[in-house]
Short mmCIF file of C-alpha atoms in Angstrom, two decimals:
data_model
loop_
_atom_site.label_atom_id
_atom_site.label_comp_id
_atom_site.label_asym_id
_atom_site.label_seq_id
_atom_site.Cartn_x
_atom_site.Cartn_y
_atom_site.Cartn_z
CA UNK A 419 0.30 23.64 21.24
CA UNK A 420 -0.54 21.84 24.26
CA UNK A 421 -1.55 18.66 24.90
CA UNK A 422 -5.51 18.26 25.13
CA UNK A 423 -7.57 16.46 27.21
CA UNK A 424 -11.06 16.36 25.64
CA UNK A 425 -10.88 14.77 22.29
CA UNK A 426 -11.01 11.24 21.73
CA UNK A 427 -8.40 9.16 20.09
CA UNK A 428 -8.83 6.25 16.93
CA UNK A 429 -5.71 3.73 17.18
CA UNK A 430 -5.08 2.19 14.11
CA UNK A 431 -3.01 -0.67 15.84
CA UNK A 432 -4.18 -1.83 18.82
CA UNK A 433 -3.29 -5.48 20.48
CA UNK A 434 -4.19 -7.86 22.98
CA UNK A 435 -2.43 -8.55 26.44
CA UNK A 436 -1.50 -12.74 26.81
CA UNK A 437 -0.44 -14.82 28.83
CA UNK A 438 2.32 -15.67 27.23
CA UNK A 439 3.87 -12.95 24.81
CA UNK A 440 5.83 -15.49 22.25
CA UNK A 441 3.09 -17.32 21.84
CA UNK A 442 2.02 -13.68 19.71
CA UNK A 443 5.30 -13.99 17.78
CA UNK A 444 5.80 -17.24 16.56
CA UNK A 445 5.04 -16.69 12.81
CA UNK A 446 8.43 -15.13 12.75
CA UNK A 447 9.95 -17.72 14.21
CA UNK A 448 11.25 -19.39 11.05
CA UNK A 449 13.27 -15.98 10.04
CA UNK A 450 15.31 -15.43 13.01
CA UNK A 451 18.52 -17.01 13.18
CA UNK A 452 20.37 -15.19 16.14
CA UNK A 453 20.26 -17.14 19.68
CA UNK A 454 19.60 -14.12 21.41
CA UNK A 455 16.11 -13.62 19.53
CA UNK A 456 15.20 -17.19 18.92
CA UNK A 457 15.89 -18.34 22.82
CA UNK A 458 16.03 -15.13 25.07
CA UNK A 459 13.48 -12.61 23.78
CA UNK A 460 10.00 -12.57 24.72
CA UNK A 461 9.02 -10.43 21.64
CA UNK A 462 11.41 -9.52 18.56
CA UNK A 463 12.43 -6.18 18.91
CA UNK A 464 13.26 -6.79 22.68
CA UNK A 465 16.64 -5.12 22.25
CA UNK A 466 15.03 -2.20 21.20
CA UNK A 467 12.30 -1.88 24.16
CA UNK A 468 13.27 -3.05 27.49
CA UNK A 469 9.94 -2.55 28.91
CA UNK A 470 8.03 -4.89 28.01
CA UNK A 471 5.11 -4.94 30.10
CA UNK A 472 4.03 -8.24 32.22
CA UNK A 473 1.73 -11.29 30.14
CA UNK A 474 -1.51 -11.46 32.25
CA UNK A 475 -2.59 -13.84 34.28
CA UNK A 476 -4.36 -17.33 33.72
CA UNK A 477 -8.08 -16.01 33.67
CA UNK A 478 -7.56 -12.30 33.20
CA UNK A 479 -9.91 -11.43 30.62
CA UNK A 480 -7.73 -9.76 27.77
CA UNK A 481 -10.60 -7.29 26.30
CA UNK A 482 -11.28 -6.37 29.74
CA UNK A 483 -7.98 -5.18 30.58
CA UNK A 484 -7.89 -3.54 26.86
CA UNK A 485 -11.00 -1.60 27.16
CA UNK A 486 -9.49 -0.58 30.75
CA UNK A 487 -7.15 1.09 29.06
CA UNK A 488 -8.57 2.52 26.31
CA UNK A 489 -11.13 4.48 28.55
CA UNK A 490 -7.72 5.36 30.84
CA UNK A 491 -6.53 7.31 28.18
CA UNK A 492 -9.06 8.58 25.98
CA UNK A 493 -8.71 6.59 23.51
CA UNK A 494 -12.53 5.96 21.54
CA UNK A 495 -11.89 3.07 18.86
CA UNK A 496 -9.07 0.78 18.06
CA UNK A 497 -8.20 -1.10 15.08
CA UNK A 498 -7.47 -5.01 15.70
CA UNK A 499 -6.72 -8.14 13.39
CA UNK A 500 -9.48 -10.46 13.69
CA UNK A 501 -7.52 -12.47 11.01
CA UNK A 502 -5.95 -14.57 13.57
CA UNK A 503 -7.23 -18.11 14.22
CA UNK A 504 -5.35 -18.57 17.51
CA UNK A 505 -6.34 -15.10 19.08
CA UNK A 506 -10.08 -15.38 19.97
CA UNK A 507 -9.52 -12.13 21.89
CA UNK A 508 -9.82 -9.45 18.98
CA UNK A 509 -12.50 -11.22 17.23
CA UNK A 510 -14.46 -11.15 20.99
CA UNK A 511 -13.95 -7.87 21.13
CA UNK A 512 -15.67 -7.15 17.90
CA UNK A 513 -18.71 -9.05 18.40
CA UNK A 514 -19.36 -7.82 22.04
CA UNK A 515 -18.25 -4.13 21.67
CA UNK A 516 -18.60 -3.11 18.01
CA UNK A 517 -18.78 0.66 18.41
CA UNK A 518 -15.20 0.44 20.25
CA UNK A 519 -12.77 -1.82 17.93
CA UNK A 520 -12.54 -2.04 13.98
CA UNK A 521 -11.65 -4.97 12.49
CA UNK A 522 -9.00 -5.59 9.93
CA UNK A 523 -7.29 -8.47 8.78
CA UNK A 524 -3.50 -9.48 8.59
CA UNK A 525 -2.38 -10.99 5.30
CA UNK A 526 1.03 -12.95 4.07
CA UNK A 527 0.85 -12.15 0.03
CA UNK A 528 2.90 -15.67 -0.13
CA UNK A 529 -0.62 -17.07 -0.29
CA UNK A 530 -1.44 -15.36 -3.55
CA UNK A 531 -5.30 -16.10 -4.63
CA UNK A 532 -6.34 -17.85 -0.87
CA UNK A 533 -5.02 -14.51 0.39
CA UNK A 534 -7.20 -12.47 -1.75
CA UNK A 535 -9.79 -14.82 -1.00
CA UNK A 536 -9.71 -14.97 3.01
CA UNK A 537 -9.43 -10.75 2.30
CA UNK A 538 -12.86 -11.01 0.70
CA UNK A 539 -14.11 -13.62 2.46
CA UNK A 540 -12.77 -11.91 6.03
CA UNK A 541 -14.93 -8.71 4.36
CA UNK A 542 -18.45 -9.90 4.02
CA UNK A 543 -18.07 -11.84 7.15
CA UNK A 544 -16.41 -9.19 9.68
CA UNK A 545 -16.57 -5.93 7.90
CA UNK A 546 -13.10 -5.51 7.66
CA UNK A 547 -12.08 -1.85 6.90
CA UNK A 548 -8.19 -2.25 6.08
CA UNK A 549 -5.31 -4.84 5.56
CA UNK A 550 -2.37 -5.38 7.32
CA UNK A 551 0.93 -7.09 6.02
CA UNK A 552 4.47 -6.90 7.38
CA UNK A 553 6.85 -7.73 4.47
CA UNK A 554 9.83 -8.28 6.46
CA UNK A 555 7.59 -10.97 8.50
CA UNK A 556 6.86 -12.48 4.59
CA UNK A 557 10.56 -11.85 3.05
CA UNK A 558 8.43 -10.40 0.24
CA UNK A 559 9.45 -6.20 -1.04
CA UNK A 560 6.57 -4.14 -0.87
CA UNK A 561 6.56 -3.59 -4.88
CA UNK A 562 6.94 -7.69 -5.61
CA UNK A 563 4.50 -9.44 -7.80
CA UNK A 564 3.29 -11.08 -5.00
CA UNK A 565 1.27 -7.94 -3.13
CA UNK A 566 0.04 -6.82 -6.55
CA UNK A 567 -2.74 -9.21 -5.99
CA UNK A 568 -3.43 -7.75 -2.77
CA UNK A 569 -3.24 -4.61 -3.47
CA UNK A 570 -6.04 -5.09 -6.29
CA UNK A 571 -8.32 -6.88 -3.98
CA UNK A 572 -7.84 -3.38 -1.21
CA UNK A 573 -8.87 -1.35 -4.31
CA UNK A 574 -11.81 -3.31 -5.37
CA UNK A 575 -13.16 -3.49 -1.92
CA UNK A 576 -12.50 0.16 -1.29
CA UNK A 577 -10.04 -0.34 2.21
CA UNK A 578 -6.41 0.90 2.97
CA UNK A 579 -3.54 -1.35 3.01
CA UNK A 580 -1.20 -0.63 5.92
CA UNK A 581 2.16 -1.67 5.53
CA UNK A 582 5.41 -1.52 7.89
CA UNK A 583 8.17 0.42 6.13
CA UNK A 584 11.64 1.00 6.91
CA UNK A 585 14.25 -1.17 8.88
CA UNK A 586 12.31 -3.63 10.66
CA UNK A 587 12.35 -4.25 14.75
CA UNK A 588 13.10 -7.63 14.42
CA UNK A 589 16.44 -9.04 13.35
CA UNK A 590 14.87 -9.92 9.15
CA UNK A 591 16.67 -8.05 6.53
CA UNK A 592 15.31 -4.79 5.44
CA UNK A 593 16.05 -4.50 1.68
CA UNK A 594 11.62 -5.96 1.63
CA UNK A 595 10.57 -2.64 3.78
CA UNK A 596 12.61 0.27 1.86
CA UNK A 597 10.54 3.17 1.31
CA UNK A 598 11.25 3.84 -2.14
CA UNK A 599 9.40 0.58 -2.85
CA UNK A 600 6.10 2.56 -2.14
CA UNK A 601 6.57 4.88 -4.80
CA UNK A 602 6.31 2.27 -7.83
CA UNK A 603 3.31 1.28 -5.95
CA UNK A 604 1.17 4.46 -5.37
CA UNK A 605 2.27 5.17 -9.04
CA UNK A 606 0.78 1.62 -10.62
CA UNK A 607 -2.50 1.70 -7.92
CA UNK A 608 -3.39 5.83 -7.64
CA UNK A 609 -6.80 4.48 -6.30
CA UNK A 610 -5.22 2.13 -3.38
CA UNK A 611 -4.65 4.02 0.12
CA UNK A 612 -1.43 2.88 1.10
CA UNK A 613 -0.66 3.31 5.11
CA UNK A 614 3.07 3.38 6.20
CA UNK A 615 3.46 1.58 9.78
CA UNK A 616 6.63 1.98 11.93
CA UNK A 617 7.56 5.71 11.66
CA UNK A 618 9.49 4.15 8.00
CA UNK A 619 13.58 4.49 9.83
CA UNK A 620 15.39 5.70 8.33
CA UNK A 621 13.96 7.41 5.63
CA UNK A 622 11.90 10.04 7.18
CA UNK A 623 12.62 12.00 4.90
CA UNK A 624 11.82 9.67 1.37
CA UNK A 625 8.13 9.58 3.37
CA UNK A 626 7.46 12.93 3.38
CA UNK A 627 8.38 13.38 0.03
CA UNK A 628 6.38 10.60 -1.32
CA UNK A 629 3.61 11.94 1.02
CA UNK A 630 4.33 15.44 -0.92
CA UNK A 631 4.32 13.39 -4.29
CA UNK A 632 1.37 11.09 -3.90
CA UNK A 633 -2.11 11.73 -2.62
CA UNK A 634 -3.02 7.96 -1.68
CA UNK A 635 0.11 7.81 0.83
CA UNK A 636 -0.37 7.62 4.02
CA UNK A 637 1.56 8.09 7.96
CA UNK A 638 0.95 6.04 10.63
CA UNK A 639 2.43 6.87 14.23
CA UNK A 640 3.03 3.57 15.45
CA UNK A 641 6.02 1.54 17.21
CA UNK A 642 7.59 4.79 18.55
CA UNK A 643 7.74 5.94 21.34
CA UNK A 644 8.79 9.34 24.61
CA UNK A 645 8.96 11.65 22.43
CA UNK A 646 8.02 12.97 18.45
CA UNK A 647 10.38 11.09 16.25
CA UNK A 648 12.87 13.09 13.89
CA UNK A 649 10.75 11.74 11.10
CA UNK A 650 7.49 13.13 12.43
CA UNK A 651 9.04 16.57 13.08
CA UNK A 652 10.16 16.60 9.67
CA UNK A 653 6.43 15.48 8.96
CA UNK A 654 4.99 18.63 11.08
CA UNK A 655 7.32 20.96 9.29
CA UNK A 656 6.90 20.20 5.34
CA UNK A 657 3.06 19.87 6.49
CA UNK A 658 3.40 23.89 6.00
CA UNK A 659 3.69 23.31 2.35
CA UNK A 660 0.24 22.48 2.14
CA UNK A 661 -2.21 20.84 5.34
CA UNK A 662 -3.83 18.57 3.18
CA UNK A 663 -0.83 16.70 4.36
CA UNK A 664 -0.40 16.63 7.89
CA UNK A 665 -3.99 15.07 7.53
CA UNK A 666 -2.46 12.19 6.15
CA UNK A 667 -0.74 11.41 9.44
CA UNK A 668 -2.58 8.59 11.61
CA UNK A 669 -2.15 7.55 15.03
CA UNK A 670 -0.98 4.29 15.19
CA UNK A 671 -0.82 1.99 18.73
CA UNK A 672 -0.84 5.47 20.15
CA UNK A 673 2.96 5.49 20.64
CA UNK A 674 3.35 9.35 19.98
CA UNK A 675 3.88 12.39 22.49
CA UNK A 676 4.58 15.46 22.16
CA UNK A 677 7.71 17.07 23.13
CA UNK A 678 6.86 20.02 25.29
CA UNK A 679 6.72 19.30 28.94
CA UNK A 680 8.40 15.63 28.50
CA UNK A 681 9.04 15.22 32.10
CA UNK A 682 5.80 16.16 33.59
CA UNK A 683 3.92 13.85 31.02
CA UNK A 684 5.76 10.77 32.03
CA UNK A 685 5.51 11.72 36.02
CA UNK A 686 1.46 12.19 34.90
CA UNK A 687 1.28 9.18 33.43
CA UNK A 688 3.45 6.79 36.32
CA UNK A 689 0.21 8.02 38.30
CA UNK A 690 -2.28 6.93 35.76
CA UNK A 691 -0.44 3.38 35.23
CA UNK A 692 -0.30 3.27 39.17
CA UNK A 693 -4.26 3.28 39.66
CA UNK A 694 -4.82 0.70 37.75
CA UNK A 695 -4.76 -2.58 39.53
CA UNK A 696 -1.59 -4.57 39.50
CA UNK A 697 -3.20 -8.01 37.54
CA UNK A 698 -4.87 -5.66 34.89
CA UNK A 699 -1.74 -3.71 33.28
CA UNK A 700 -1.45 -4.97 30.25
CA UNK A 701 0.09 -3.63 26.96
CA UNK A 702 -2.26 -0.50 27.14
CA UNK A 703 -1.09 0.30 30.70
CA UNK A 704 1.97 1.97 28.95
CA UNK A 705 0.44 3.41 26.24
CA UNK A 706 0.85 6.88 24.93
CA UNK A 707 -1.72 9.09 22.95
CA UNK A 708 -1.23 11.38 19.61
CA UNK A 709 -2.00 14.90 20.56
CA UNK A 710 -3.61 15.40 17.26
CA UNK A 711 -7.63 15.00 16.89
CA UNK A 712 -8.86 12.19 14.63
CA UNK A 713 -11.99 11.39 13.20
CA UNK A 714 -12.96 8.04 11.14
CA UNK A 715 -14.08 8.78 7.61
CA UNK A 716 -17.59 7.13 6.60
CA UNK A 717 -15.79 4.21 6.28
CA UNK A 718 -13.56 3.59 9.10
CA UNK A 719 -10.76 4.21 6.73
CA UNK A 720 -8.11 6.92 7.02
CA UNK A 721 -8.35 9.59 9.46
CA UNK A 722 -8.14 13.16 9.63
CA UNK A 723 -6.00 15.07 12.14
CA UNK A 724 -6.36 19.17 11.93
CA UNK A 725 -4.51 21.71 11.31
CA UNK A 726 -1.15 21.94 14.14
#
């Protein structure tokens, strides 16, 4: 399979370029208790990627330099959290250029009913068409009482919950992202889509068994990076059991490449990054596409990649 270079990509995690990168991070502040990530780090998981790219300048418009990149490298819609007080960028982007980014909102189930509430609320107002949570960010385990509430609210409104799963970036403790946690929940809530985030390290394997077990589970490509991860491969090959499945793999930030002609990619794509101006490379600048086609459903909701 080679890569192609006519179909258009939906990113179901997309972000903003700043101008100042921990300003992005700073609701995690209160969990991290090593020096190196409280005082040195610029994002979280800065141990992991050493490349992070530049903040922008003071009066670089931030959906400018998005949309820059999005058209650089095919990709057609993005999904951004307009849930965000402090970020006018995403919800900017919404209002002026509808047709290109989906809204969605970021929750902390510590919140209980207000987060139900600003779910609904967030709904009628912006047309949200999924949640968001990190529950290492929260300290909360994906099957705790407090998500249940959530989770009810997703189903009643008829949107996917995407949740990170598996050892988180940052330096939180994991035991509130293991991926067994999901199968209690896609067990008590067979109506609720549930979205994995973050490739779910390192239990690849747990995924694609729950995938195998449960209909309303979902993949998302997102956070890694060069080359297919181990888990996805493992994803590609139990797909053969059935491709119902493999269709329940999403592109996520657009993190994913292929693994055939590695080298010649990356020299390809040090040309791309190089035409575009110096004060415009923002996060997007290094971004890297899913080779798999994906259309929105009527909804916006999950996606559907064809057959490998």
């Amino acid at each position: 399979m080679t890569m192609p270079t006519d179909i258009a990509i939906i990113d179901t995690m997309i972000g903003f370029p700043s101008t100042d990168r921990r300003e992005v991070y700073k609701f995690l502040a209160p969990s991290l208790r090593d020096k190196e990530s409280q005082e040195d780090f610029k994002m979280p998981a800065q141990y992991m990627f050493k490349d992070i790219p530049a903040d922008i300048g003071e009066g670089v418009d931030p959906v400018a330099v998005t949309l820059h990149n999005m058209d650089t490298y095919g990709v057609r819609q993005g999904m951004v959290n307009v849930g965000n007080e402090d970020r006018e960028a995403p919800r900017r982007a919404v209002r002026e250029f509808p047709e290109r980014f989906l809204p969605c909102i970021d929750v902390d189930p510590r919140h209980g009913m207000d987060a139900v509430r600003r779910i609904k609320s967030f709904h009628d107002e912006w047309g949200v068409v999924a949640v968001t949570s990190f529950p290492a960010g929260a300290l909360v385990a994906i099957n705790d009482a407090p998500y249940y509430p959530i989770y009810a609210a997703c189903v009643e409104l008829d949107i996917p919950i995407f949740l990170t799963a598996g050892v988180p970036g940052p330096r939180v403790p994991l035991k509130t992202q293991k991926v067994e946690h999901l199968d209690e929940v896609c067990w008590f809530f067979p109506e609720l889509k549930v979205v994995m985030r973050h490739g779910a390290e390192p239990w690849e394997e747990l995924a694609v068994k729950l995938m195998l077990k449960w209909p309303n589970l979902y993949y998302s490509t997102s956070a890694l990076a060069e080359a297919l991860s181990q888990g996805d491969h493992r994803l590609r090959q139990h797909a053969r059991l059935g491709q119902d499945h493999l269709r329940r793999v999403l592109p996520g930030r657009s993190d994913l490449r292929t693994n055939h002609d590695r080298a010649a990619g990356r020299a390809a794509e040090r040309q791309r990054v190089a035409e575009v101006p110096e004060g415009q490379r923002g996060p997007g600048a290094r971004t890297r596409l899913n080779p798999w086609e994906c259309r929105a459903s009527e909804n916006s909701g999950p996606l559907r990649v064809p057959d490998p």
